[in-house]
mmCIF file of C-alpha atoms in Angstrom:
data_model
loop_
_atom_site.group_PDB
_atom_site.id
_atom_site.type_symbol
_atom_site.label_atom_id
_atom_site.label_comp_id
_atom_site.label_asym_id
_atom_site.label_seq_id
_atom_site.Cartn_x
_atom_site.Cartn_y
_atom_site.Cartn_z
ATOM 1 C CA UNK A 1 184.317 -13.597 241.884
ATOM 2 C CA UNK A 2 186.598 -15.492 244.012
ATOM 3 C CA UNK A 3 184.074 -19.028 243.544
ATOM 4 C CA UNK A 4 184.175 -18.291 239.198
ATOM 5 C CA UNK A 5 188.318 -17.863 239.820
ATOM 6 C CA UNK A 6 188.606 -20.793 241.949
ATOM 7 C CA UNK A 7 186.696 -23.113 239.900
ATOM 8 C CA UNK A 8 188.572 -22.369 236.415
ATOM 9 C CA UNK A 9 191.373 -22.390 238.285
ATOM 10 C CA UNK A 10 190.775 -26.100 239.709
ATOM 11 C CA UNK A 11 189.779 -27.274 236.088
ATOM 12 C CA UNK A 12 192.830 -26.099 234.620
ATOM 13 C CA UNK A 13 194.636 -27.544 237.597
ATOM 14 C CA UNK A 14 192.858 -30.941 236.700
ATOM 15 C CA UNK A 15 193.444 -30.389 232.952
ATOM 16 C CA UNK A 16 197.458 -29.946 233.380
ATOM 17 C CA UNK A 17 197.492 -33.210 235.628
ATOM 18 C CA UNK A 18 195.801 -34.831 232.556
ATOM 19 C CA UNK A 19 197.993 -34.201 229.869
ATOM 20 C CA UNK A 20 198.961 -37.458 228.383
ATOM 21 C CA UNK A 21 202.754 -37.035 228.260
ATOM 22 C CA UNK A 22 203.996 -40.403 227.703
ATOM 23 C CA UNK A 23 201.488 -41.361 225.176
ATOM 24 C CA UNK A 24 202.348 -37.828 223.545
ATOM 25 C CA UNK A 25 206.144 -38.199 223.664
ATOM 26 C CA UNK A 26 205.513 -42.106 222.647
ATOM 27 C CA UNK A 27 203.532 -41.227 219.449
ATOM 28 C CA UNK A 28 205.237 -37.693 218.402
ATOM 29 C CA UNK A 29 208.728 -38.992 218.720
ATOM 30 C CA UNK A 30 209.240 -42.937 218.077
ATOM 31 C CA UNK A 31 205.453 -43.532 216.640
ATOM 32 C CA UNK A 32 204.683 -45.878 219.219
ATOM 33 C CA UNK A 33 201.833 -45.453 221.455
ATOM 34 C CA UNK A 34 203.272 -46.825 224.885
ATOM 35 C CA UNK A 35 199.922 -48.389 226.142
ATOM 36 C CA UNK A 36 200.911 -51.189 223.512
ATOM 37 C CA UNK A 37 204.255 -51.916 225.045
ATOM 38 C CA UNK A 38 205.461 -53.346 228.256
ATOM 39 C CA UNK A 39 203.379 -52.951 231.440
ATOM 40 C CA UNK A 40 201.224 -50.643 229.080
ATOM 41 C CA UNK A 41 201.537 -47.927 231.588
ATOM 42 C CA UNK A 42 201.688 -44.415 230.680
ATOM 43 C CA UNK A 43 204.273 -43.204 233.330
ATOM 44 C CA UNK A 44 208.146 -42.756 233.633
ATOM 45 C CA UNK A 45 209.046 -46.513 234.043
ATOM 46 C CA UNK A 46 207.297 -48.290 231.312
ATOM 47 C CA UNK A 47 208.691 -45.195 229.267
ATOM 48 C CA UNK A 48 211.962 -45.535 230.320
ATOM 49 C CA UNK A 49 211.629 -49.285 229.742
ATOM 50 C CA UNK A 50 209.814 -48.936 225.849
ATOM 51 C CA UNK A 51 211.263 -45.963 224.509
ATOM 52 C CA UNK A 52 214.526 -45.270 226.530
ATOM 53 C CA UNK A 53 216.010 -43.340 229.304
ATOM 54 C CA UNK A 54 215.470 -40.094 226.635
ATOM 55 C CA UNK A 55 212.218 -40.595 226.569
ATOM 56 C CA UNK A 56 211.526 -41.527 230.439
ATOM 57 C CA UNK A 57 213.683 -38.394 231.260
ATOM 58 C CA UNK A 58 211.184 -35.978 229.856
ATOM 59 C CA UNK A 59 208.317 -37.737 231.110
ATOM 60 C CA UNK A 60 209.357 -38.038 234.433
ATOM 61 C CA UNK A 61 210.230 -34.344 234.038
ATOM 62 C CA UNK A 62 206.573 -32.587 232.533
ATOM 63 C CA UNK A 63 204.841 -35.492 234.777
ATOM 64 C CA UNK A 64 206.684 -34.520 237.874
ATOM 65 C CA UNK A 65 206.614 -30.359 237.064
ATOM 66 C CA UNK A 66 202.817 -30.216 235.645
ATOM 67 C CA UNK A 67 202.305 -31.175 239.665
ATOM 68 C CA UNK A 68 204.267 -28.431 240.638
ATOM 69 C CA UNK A 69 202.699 -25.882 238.591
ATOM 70 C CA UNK A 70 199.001 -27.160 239.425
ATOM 71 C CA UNK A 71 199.332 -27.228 242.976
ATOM 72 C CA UNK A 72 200.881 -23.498 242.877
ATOM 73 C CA UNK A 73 198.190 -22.194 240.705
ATOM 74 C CA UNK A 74 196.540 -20.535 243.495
ATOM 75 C CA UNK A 75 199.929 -18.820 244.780
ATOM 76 C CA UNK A 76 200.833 -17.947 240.842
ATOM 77 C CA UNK A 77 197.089 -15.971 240.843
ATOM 78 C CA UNK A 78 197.007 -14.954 244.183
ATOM 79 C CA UNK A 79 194.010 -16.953 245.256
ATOM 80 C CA UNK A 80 194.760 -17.223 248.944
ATOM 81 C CA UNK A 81 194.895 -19.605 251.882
ATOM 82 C CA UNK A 82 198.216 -21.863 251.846
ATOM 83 C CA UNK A 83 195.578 -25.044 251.951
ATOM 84 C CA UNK A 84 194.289 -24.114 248.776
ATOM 85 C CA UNK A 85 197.452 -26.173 247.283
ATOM 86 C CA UNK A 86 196.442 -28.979 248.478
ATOM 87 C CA UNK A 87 193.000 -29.027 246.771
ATOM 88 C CA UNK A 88 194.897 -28.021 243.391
ATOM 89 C CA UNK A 89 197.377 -30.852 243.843
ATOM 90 C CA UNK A 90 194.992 -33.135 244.313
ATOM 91 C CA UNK A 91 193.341 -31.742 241.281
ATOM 92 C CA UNK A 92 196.577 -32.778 239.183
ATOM 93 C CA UNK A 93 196.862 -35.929 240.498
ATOM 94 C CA UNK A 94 193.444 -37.504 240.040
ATOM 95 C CA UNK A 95 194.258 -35.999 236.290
ATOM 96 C CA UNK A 96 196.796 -37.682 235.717
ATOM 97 C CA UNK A 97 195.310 -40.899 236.652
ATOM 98 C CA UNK A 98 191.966 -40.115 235.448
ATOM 99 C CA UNK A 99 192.797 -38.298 231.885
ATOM 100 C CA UNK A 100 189.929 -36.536 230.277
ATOM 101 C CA UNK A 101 192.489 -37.436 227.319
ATOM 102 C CA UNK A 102 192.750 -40.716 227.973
ATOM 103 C CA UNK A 103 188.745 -41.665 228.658
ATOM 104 C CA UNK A 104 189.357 -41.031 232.006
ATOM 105 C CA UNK A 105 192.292 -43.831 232.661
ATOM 106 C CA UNK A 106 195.996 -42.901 233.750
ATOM 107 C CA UNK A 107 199.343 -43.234 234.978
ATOM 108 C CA UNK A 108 200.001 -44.207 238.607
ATOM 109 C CA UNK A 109 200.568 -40.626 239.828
ATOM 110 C CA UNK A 110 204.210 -41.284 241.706
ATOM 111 C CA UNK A 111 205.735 -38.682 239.640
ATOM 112 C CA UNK A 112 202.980 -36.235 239.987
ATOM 113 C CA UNK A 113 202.457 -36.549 243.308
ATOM 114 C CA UNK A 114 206.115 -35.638 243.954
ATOM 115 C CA UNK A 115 205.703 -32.634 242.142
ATOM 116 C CA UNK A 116 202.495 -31.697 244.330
ATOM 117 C CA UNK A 117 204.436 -32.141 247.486
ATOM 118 C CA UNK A 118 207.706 -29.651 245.980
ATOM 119 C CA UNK A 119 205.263 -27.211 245.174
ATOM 120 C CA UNK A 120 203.643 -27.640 248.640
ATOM 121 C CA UNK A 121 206.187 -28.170 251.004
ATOM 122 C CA UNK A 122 209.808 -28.167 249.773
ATOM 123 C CA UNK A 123 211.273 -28.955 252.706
ATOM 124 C CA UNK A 124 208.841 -32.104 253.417
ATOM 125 C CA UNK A 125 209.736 -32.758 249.920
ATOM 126 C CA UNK A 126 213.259 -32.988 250.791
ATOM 127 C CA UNK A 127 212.148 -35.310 253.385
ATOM 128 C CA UNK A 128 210.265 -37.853 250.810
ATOM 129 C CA UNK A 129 213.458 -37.578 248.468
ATOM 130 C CA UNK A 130 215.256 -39.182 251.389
ATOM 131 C CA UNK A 131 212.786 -42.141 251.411
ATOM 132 C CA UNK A 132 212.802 -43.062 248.043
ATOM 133 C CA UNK A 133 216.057 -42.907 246.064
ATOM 134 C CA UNK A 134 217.432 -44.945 248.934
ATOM 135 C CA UNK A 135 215.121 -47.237 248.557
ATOM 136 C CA UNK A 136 215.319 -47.150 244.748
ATOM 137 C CA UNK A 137 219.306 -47.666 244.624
ATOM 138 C CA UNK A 138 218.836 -50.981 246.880
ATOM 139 C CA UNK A 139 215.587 -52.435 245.474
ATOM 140 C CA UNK A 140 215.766 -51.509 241.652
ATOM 141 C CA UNK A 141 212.069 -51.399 241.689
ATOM 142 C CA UNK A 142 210.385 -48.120 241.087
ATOM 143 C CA UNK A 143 207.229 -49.706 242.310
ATOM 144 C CA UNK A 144 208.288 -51.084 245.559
ATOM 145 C CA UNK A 145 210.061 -47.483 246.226
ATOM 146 C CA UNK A 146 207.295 -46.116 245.668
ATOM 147 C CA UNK A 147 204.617 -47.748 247.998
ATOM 148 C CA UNK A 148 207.087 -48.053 250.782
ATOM 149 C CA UNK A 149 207.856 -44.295 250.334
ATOM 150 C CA UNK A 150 204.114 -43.091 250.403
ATOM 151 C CA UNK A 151 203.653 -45.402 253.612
ATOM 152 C CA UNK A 152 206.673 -43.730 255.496
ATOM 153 C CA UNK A 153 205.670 -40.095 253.506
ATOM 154 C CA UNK A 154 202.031 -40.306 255.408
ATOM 155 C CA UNK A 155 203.772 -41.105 258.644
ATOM 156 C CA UNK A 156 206.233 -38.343 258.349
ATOM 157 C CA UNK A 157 203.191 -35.787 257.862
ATOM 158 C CA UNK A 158 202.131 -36.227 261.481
ATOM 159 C CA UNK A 159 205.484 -34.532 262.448
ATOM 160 C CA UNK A 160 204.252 -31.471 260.681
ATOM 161 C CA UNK A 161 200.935 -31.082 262.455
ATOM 162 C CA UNK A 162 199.540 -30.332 258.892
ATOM 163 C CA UNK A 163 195.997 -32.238 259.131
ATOM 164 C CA UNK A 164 195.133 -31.400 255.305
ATOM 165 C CA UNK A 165 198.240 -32.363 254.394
ATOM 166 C CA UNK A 166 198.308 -35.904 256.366
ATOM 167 C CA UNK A 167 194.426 -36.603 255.167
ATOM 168 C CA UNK A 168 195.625 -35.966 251.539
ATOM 169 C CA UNK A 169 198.244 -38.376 252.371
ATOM 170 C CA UNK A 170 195.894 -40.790 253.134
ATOM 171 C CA UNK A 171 194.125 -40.877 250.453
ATOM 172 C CA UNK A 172 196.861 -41.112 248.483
ATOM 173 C CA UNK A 173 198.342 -44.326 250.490
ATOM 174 C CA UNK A 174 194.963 -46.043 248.879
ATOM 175 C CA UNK A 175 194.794 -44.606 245.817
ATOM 176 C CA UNK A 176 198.790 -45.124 245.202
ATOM 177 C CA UNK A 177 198.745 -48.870 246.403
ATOM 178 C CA UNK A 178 195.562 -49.483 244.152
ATOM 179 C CA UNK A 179 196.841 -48.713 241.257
ATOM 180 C CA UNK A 180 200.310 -50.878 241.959
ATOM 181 C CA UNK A 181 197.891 -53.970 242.515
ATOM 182 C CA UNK A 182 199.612 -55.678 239.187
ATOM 183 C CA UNK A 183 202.751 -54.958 240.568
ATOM 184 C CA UNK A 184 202.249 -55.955 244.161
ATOM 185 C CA UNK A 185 201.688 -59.094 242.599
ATOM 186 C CA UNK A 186 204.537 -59.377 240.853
ATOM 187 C CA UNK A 187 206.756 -58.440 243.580
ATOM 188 C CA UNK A 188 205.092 -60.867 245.839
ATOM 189 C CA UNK A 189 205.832 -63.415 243.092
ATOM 190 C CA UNK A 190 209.642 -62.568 242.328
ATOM 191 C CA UNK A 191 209.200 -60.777 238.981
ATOM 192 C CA UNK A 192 208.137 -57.197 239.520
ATOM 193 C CA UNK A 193 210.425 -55.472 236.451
ATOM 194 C CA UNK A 194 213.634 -54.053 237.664
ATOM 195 C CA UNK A 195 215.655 -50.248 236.452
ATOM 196 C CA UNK A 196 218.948 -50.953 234.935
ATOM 197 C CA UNK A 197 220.859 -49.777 238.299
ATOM 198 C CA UNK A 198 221.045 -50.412 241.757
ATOM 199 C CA UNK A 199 221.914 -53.070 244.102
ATOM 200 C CA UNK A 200 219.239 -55.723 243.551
ATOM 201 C CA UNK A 201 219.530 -55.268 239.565
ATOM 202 C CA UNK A 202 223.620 -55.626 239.993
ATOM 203 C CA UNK A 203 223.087 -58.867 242.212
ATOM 204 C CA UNK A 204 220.493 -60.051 239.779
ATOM 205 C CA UNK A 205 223.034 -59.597 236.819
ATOM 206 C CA UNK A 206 225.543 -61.586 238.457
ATOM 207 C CA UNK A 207 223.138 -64.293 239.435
ATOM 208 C CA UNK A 208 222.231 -65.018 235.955
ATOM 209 C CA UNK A 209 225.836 -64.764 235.084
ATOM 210 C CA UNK A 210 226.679 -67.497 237.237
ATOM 211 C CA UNK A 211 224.221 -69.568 236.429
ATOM 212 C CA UNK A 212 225.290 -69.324 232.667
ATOM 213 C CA UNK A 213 228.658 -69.934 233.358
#
């Protein structure tokens, strides 16, 4: 009984990480399918970029709670062990950047993954909010934020003598900074795409207002 329950349970966990919401929102609501647009990605950024901070609201927001709810699927039907999340989290996340919906290609996960670690851990959440939005009000880049953050969030996990949790970590390290490898490049090259706030976007605006003045 408990093998049947665990294994519906860990597709449904897989199929909630998959759910296309950017292409969804992108199609439903402006007729644009956001694969066609801008770094073609299907995640909060390009959205954001494409369609509007509207639009990148509510994807960040179903891409960042559909980890939540997937990782405390087994806690929701009473499935057991605390390490179980882990599993279901990781579930969501290689949905969302494999899609069954999307012939198995995805987003980059960033959003998701945050809403696996809330679900797990809220405090260590609390933790990993502290790494990025720093870094995301100095750099403007979503991407750099982002694989700085899961460098220093992998770190961190030692201090909580969690070995599932830091081993997930890991693999997320790889998986995260392979599927930025467009954007390492760009950053490495001065061009990575910048948010409309922050300190390097502000400095950059008044750079290229000087140099059209």
């Amino acid at each position: 009984m408990f093998a049947m329950k665990f294994a519906l349970l860990l597709i449904l966990a897989y199929l909630i990480g998959s759910f296309p919401t950017g292409v969804l929102v992108g199609k439903l609501f402006y007729h644009k399918d956001i694969r066609d647009y801008g770094s073609h990605n299907i995640g909060t950024t390009n959205t954001f970029r494409v369609l509007g901070p509207k639009a990148g609201t509510l994807v960040f927001l179903v891409d960042f709670f559909k980890g939540t709810l997937a990782t405390c699927l087994p806690r929701i039907f009473h499935l057991g062990d605390h390490h179980l999340f882990l599993i279901f989290g990781a579930a969501a996340i290689f949905g969302h950047a494999f899609s069954i919906f999307l012939k198995f290609k995805g987003g980059k996960a960033v959003a998701t993954t945050a809403g696996f670690l809330l679900g797990y851990n809220v405090q260590f959440f609390g933790l990993c909010a502290s790494f990025f939005i720093p870094l995301l009000l100095i750099t403007s880049m979503v991407s750099f934020s982002s694989l700085i953050s899961v460098v220093l969030i992998f770190i961190s996990s030692f201090f909580f003598h969690d070995t599932f949790l830091t081993v997930m970590l890991g693999v997320l390290v790889v998986l995260i900074w392979w599927s930025h490898r467009a954007n390492i490049k760009r950053i490495i090259a001065g061009n990575e795409n910048l948010i409309s706030f922050g300190l390097y976007y502000h400095i950059k605006q008044k750079q290229d207002k000087d140099k059209k003045e």
